[in-house]
Coordinates of C-alpha atoms in Angstrom, one line a residue:
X1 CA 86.9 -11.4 5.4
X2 CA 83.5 -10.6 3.4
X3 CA 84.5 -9.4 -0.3
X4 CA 83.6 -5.8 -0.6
X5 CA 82.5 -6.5 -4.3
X6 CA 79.8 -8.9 -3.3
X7 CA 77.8 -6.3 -0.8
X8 CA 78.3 -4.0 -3.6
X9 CA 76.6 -6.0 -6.3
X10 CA 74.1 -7.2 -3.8
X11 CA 73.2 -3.6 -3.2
X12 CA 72.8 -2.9 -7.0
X13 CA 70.8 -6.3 -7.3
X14 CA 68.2 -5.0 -5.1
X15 CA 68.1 -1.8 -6.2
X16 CA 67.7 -3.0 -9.9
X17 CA 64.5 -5.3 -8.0
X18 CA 63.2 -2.5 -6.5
X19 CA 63.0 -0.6 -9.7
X20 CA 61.7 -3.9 -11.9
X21 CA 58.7 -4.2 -9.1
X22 CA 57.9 -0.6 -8.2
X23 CA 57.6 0.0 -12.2
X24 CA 55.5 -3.2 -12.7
X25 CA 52.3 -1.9 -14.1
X26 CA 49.1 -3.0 -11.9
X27 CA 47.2 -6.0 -13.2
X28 CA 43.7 -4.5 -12.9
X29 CA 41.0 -4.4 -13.7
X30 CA 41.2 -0.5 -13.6
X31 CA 37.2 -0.7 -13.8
X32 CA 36.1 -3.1 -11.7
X33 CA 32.2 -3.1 -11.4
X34 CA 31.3 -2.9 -7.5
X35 CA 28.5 -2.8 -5.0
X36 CA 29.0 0.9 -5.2
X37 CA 29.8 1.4 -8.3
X38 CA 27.9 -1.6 -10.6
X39 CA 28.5 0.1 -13.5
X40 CA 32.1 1.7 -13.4
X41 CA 32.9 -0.3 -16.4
X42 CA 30.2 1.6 -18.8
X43 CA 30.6 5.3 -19.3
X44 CA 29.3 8.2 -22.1
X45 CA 27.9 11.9 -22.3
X46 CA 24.7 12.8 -20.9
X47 CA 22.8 13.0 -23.5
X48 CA 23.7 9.1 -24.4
X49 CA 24.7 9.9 -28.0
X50 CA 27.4 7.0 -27.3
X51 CA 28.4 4.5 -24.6
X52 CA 32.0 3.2 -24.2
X53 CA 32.7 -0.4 -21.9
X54 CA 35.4 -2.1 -21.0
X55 CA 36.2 -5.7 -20.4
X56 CA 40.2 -6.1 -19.3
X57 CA 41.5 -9.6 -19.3
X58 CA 45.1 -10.9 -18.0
X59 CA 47.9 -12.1 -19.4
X60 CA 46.8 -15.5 -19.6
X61 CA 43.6 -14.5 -21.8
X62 CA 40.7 -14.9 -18.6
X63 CA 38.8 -11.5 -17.7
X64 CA 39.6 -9.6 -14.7
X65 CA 36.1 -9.1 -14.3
X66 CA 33.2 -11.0 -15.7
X67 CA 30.4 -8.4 -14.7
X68 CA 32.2 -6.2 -17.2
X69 CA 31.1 -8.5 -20.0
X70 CA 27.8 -8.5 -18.9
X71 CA 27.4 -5.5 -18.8
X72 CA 29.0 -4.1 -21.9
X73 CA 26.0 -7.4 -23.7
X74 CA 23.7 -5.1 -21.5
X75 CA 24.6 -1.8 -23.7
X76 CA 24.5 -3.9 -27.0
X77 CA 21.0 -5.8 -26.0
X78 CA 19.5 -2.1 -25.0
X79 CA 20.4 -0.4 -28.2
X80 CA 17.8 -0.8 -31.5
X81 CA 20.4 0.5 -34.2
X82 CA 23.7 -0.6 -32.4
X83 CA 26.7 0.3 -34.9
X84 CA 29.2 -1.3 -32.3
X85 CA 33.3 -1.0 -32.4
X86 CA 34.9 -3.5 -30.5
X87 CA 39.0 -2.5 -30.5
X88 CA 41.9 -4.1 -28.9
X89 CA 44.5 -1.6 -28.5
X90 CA 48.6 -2.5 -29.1
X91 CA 51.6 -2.0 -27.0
X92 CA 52.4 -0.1 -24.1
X93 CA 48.6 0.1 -24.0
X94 CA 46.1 -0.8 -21.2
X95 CA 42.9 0.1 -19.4
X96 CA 44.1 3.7 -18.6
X97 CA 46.6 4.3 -21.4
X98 CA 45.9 7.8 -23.8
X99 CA 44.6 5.0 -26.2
X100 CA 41.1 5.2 -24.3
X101 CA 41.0 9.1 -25.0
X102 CA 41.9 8.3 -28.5
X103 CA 39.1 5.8 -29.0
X104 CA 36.7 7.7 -26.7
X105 CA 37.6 10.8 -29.2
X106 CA 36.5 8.7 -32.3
X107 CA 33.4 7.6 -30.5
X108 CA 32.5 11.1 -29.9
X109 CA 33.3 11.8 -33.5
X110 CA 31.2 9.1 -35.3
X111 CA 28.2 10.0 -33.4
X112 CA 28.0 13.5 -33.6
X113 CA 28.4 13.1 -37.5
X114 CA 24.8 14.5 -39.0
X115 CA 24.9 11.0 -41.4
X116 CA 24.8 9.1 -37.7
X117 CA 22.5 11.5 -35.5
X118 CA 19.9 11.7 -38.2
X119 CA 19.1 8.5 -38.3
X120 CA 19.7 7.7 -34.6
X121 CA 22.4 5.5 -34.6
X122 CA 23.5 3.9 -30.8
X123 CA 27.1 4.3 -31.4
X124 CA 28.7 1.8 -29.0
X125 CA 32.5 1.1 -28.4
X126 CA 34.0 -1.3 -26.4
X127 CA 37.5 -1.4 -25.3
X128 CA 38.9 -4.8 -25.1
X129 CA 42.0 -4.1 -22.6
X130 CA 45.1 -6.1 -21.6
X131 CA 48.6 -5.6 -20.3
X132 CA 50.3 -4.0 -23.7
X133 CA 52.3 -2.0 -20.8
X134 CA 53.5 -4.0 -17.9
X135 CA 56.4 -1.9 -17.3
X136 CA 56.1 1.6 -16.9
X137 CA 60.1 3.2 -15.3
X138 CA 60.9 4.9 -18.4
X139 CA 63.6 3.2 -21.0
X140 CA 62.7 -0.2 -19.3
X141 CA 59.3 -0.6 -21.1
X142 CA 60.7 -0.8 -24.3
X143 CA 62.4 -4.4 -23.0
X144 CA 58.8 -5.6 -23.1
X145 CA 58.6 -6.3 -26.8
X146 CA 59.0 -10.0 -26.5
X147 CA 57.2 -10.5 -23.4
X148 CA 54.2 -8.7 -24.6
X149 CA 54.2 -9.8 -27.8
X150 CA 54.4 -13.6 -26.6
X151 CA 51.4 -12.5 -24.2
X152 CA 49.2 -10.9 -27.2
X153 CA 49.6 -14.4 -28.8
X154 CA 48.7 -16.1 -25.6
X155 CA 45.7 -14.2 -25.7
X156 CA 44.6 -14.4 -29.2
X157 CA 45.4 -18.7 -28.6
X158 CA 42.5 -18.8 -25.3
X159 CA 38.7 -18.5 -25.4
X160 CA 37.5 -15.8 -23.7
X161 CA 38.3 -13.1 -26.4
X162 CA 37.2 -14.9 -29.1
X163 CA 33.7 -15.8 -27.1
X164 CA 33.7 -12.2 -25.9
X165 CA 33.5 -10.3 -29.5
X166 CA 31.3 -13.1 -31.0
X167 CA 28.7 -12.9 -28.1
X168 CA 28.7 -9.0 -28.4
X169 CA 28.2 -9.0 -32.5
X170 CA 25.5 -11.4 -32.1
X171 CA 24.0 -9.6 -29.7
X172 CA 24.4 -6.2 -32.2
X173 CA 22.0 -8.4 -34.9
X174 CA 19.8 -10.2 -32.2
X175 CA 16.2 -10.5 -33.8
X176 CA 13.9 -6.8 -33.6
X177 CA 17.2 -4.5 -34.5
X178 CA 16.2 -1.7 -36.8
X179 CA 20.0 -1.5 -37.9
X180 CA 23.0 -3.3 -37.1
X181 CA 26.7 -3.1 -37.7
X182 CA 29.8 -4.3 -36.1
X183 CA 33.0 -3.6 -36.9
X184 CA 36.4 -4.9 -35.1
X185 CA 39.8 -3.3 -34.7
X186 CA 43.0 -3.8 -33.7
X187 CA 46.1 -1.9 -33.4
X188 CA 50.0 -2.9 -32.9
X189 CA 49.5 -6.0 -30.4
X190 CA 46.1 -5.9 -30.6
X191 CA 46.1 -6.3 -34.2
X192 CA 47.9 -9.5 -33.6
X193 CA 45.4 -10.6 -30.8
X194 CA 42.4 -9.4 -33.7
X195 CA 44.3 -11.4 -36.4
X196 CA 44.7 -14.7 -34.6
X197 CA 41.6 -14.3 -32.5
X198 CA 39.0 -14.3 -35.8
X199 CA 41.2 -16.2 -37.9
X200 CA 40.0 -19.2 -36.4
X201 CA 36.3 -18.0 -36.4
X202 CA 36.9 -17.0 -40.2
X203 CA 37.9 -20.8 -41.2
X204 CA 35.9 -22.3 -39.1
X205 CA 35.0 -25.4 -40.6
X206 CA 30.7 -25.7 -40.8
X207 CA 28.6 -29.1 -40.9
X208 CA 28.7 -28.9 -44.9
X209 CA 32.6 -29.6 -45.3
X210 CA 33.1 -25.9 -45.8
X211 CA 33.8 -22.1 -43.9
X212 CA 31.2 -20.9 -41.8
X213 CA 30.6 -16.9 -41.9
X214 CA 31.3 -14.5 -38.9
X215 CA 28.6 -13.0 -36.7
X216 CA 30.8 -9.7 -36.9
X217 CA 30.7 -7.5 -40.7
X218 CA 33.6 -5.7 -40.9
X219 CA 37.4 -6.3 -39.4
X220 CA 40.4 -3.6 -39.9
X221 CA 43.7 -3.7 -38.4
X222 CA 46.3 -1.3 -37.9
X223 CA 50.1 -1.4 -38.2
X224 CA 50.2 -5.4 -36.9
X225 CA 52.8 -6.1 -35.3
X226 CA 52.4 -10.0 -35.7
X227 CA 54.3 -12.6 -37.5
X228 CA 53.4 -12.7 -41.3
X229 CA 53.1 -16.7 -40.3
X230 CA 49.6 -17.1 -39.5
X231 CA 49.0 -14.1 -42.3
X232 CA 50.5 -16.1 -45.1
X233 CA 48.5 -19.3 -44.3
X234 CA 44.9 -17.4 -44.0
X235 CA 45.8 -16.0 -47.2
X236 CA 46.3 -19.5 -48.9
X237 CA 43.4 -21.1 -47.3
X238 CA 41.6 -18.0 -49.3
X239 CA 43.3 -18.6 -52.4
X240 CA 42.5 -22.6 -51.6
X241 CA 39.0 -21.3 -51.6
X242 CA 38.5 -18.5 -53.6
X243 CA 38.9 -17.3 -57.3
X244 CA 38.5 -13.8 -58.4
X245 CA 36.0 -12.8 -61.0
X246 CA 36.3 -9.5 -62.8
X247 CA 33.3 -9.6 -64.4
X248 CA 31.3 -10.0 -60.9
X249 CA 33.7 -7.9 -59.2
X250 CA 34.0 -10.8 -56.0
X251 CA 35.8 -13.9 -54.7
X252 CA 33.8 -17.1 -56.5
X253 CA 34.3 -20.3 -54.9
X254 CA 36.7 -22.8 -56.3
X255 CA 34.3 -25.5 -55.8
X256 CA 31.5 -24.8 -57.1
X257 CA 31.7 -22.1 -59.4
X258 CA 28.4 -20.6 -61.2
X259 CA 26.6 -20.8 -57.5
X260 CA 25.9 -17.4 -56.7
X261 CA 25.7 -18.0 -52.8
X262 CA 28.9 -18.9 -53.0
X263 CA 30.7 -15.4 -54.2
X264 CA 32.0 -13.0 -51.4
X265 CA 31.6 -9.3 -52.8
X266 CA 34.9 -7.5 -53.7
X267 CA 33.9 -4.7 -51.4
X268 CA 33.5 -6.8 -48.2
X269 CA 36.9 -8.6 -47.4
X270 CA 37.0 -10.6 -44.5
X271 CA 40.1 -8.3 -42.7
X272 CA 41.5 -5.6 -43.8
X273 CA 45.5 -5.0 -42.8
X274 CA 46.6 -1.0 -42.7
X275 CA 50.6 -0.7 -42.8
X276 CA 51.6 2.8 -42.5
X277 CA 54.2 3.1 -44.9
X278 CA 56.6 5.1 -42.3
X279 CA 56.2 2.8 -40.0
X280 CA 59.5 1.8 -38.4
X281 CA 58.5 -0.3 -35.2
X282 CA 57.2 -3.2 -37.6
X283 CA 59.1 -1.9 -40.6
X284 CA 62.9 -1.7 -38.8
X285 CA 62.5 -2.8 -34.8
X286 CA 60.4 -6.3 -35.5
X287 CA 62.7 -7.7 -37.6
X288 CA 65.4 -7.3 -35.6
X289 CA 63.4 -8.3 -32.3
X290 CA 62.3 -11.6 -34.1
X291 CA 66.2 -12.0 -35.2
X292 CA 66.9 -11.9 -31.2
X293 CA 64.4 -15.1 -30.9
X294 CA 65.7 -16.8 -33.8
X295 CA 69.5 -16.9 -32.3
X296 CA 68.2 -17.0 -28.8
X297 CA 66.2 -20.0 -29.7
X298 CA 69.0 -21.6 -32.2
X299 CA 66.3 -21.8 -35.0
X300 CA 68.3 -22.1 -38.3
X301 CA 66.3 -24.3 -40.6
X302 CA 63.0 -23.3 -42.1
X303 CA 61.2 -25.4 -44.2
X304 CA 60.2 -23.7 -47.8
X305 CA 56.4 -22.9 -48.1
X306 CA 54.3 -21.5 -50.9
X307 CA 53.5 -17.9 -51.5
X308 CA 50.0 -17.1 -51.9
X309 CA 49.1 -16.4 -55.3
X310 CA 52.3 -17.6 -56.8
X311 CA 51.8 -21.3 -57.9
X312 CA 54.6 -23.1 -57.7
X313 CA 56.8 -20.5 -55.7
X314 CA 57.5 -21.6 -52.5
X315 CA 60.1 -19.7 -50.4
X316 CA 61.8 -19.8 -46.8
X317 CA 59.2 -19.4 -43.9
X318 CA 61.7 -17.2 -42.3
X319 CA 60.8 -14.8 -44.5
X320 CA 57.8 -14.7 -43.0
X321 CA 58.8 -15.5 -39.6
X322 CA 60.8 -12.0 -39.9
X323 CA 58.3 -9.4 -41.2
X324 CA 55.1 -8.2 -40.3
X325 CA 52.1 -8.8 -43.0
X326 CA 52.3 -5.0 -44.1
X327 CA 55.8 -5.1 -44.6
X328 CA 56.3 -8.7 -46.3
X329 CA 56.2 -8.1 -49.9
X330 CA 55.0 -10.8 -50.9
X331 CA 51.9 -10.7 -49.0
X332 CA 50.9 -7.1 -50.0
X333 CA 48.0 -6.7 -52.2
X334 CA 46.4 -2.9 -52.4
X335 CA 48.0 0.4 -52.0
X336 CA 46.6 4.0 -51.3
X337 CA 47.2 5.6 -54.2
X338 CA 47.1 9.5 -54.7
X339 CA 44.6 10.9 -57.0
X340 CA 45.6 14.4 -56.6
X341 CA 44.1 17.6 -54.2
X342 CA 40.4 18.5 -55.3
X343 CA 37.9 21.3 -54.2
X344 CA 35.9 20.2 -51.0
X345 CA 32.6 18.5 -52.0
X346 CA 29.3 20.3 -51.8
X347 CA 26.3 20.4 -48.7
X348 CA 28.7 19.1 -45.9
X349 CA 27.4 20.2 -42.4
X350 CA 30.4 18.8 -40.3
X351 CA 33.2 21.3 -38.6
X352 CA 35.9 18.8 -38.2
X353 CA 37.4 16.4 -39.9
X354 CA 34.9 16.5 -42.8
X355 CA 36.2 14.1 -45.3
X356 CA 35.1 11.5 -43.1
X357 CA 31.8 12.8 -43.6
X358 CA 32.5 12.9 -47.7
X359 CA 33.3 9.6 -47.5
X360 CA 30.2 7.9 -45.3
X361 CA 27.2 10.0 -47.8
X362 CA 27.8 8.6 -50.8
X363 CA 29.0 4.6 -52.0
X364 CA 32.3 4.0 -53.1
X365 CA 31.9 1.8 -56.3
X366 CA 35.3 3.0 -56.9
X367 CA 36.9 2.2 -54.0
X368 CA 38.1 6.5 -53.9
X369 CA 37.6 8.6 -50.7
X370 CA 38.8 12.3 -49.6
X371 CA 41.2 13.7 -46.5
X372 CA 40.8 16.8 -45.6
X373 CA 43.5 17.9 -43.2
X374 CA 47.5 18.3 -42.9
X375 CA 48.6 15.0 -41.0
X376 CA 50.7 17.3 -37.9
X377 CA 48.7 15.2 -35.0
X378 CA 46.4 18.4 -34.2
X379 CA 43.9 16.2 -33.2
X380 CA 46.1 14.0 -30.8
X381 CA 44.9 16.1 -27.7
X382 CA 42.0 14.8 -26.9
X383 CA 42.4 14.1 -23.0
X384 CA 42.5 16.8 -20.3
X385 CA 44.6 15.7 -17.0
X386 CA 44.3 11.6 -18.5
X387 CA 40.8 12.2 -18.9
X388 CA 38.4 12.7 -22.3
X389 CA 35.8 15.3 -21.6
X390 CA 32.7 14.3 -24.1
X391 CA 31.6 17.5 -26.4
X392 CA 34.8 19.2 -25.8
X393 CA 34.9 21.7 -29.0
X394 CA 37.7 20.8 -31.3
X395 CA 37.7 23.9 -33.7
X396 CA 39.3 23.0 -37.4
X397 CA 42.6 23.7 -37.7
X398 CA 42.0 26.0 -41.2
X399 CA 44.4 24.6 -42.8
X400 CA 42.5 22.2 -44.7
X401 CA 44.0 20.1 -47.6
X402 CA 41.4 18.4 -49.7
X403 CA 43.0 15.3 -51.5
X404 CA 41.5 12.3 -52.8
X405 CA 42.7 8.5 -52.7
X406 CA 41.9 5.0 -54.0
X407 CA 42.5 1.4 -52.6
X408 CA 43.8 -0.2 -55.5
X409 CA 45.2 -3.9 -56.2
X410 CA 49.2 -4.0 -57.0
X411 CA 49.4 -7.4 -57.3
X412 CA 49.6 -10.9 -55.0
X413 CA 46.6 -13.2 -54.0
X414 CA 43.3 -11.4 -54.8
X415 CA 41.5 -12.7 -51.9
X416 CA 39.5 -11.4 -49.4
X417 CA 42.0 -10.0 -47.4
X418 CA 43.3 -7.2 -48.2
X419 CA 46.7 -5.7 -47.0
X420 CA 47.1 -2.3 -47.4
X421 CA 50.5 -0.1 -48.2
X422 CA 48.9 3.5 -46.7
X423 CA 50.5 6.9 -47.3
X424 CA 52.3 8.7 -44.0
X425 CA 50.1 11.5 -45.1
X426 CA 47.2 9.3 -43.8
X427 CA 48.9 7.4 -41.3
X428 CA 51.9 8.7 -39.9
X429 CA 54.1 6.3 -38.0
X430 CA 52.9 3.2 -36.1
X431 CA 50.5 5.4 -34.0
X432 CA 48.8 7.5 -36.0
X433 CA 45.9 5.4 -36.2
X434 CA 43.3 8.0 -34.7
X435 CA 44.6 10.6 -36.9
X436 CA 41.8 12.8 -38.6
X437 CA 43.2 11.3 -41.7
X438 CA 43.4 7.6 -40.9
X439 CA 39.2 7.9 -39.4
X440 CA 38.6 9.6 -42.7
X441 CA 40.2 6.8 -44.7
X442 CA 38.6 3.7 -42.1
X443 CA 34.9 5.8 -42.8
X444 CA 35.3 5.0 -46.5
X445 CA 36.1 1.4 -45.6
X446 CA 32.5 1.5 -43.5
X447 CA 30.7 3.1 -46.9
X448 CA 32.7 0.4 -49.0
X449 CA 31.3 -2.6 -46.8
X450 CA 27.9 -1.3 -46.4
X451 CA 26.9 0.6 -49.5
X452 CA 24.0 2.7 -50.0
X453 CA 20.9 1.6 -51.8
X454 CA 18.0 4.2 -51.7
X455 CA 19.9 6.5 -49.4
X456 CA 19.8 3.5 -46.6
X457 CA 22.4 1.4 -46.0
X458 CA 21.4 -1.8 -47.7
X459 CA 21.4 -5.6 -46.3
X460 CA 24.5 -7.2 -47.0
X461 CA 23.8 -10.6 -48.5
X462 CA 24.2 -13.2 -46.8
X463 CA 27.7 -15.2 -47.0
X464 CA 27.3 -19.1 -47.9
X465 CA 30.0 -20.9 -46.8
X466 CA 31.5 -22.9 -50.2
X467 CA 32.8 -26.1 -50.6
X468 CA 36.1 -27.4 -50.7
X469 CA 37.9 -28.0 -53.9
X470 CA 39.1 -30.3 -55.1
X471 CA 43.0 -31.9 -54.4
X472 CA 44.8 -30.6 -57.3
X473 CA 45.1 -27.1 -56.1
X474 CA 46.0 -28.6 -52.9
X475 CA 48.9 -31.0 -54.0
X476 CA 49.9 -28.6 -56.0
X477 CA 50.6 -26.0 -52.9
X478 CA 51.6 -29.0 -50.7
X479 CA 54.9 -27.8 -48.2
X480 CA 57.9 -29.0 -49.5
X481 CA 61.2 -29.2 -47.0
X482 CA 64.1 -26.9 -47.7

């Protein structure tokens, strides 16, 4: 006689499939370029005042659609004062998400900014999209943390990524440019696949025994939601390399000190991490995700490695293993810092969010910048029925509350990479990335890396890659077993 319980459990087995693979998010591409439609994957106003692409790749890191690339180089070769964004959003994230609003929004933004239009600036963003959300039956997605997160480091570990943004920057500063900037981002996941991806570029080694520069200027990530692992180790190949020097305000090379090629200004870091300081999905729900892999996996012994910054002190990688960068304290080197609220400044001609606006007209020598609105998430509705509608009017909300803010060093390696503790009144919760607040704060970042001389943006010099020290350093920081 069949067991009744077995049909039962059978039944609730398929039914449990049924849901797994009806919720199964589609692998893309969502914009596929086509016979009909050749470029689906490029898209912007009428008046061309920006262009936004796409390129989606899969879970194992290879694009979905090559043409995409291709055309998204076509955008960047066209333009003759590209200022490009290339951002790779996080979890539960993709092609379609209300990320692409969100980033379509600050597109819009930045180039209807009178400090952008005046001097015809081809804003250009491009989306670089993956499966953050592969799950979407509600309740279930949030059992994705592992598998996505082991996916975003997939991605970061393959080539195409990494060959995708370099290809695009270099096509931003290709020879007969009038201007050219480009700036990377990355959020949650995708501040892990930025992290790991340009890490790699960043200490690359060059034909001279020493770190080549990047073809990109300027890399910020938001709320990463990586291991501090790889964090800790770029910081100490940094503080391998680097020395600070007050007097010159930049990063001097340990090798050969004196050699003015050699310094790497204090103002133009080679990443820059943003931790929301209310941020509980790295700050509460990673550690206790990576605790789930440690006793899944049966990992109990961690070898002791040195902090950066702190000769001699050497502590448990699990510390690292268990916090995210902008939570591991011992990898945290600014703060924002309140300086108190402050009259609006004179002669702005923006209507909305108009510290960002402040904060792009004039330099930064000391490292200050404004907000100018009540961090509620006013500006958070940016799509109509899943869709951005370029121009829309976003009146400002009135309520305007002018503060002002500095990045200043707490303490840890003073190298160039800075990880940043940032107010919930500028970043609220792990999202709040594309609050009116947190573009305010990332435009001051833009005026700090490329400072004004003459009322133009002025060349950066160029980065020499240094030499490499000598051993003592070296021995001295050498890994030593628990």
């Amino acid at each position: 006689m069949r067991n009744p319980y077995s049909i039962y459990y059978r039944v609730l087995l398929g039914l449990a499939l049924a849901i797994l693979w009806a919720s199964c998010a589609s692998y893309g591409p969502y914009h596929a370029n086509t016979a009909a439609e050749p470029l689906n994957s490029v898209r912007g106003p009428a008046d061309g005042r920006y262009k936004m692409a796409f390129v989606e790749f899969g879970d194992q890191g290879s694009p979905l659609d090559n043409s995409q690339r291709k055309e998204a180089l076509e955008v960047v070769h066209k333009a003759q004062r590209p200022l490009l964004f290339v951002y790779i959003h996080g979890w539960q994230n993709n092609a379609v998400s209300g990320d692409v609003c969100r980033f379509e929004h600050f597109l819009d933004t930045v180039s209807s900014f009178p400090e952008f239009t005046g001097r015809k600036i081809d804003v250009i963003g491009v989306y670089i999209a993956w499966r953050g959300k592969d799950l979407t039956f509600p309740g279930l997605n949030l059992l994705t943390f592992w598998s996505r997160k082991s996916t975003g480091g997939g991605i970061a570990a393959a080539n195409s990524v990494l060959a995708t943004i370099e290809e695009l920057a270099v096509a931003a500063r290709e020879p007969g440019k009038e201007y050219h900037h480009t700036v990377l981002l990355g959020h949650s996941f995708g501040a892990l696949v930025l992290g790991n991806t340009i890490s790699h570029s960043i200490l690359g080694a060059n034909g001279e025994g020493g770190r080549s520069s990047s073809p990109w200027d300027m890399a910020v990530a938001f709320n990463s939601a990586d291991t501090s692992i790889t964090t800790r180790q770029l910081m100490s190949e940094f503080d391998y390399l680097y020395k600070y020097d007050p007097q010159k305000r930049a990063y001097v090379n340990r090798g050969n000190l004196g050699e003015e090629t050699t310094a790497v200004s204090e103002n133009r870091p080679a990443l820059v991490l943003l931790q929301s300081e209310n941020d509980s999905a790295t700050g509460q729900i990673f550690p206790i995700g990576q605790g789930v892999v440690d006793l899944t996996n049966l990992h109990f012994h961690w070898q002791k490695v040195p902090v950066p910054g702190h000769h001699g002190e050497k502590v448990s990688e699990n510390e690292f293993y268990t916090h995210t960068p902008g939570n591991e304290k011992y990898l945290v080197n600014y703060h924002v810092v309140p300086l108190g609220e402050i009259s609006p400044p004179s002669g702005l001609r923006a209507t909305e969010n108009r510290a960002f606006e402040a904060n792009i007209k004039q330099n930064r020598p000391d490292f200050s910048f404004y907000t100018s609105e009540h961090n509620d998430g006013h500006e958070g509705n940016s799509c109509r029925n899943g869709e951005y509608i370029p121009g829309d009017v976003h009146p400002p909300t009135g309520k305007e509350l002018w503060r002002k803010w500095k990045f200043e060093y707490t303490g840890n390696a003073r190298v160039p990479y800075w990880i940043v503790r940032v107010p919930k009144d500028i970043i609220w919760g792990h999202g709040g990335l594309w609050s009116d607040n947190s573009v305010a704060m990332l435009g001051a970042l833009f005026r700090m890396e490329f400072p004004l001389a003459g009322g133009k943006v002025a060349t950066p010099k160029p980065v020499t890659a240094p030499r490499s020290p000598d051993l003592q350093q070296l021995n001295r920081d050498r890994h030593v077993p628990e």
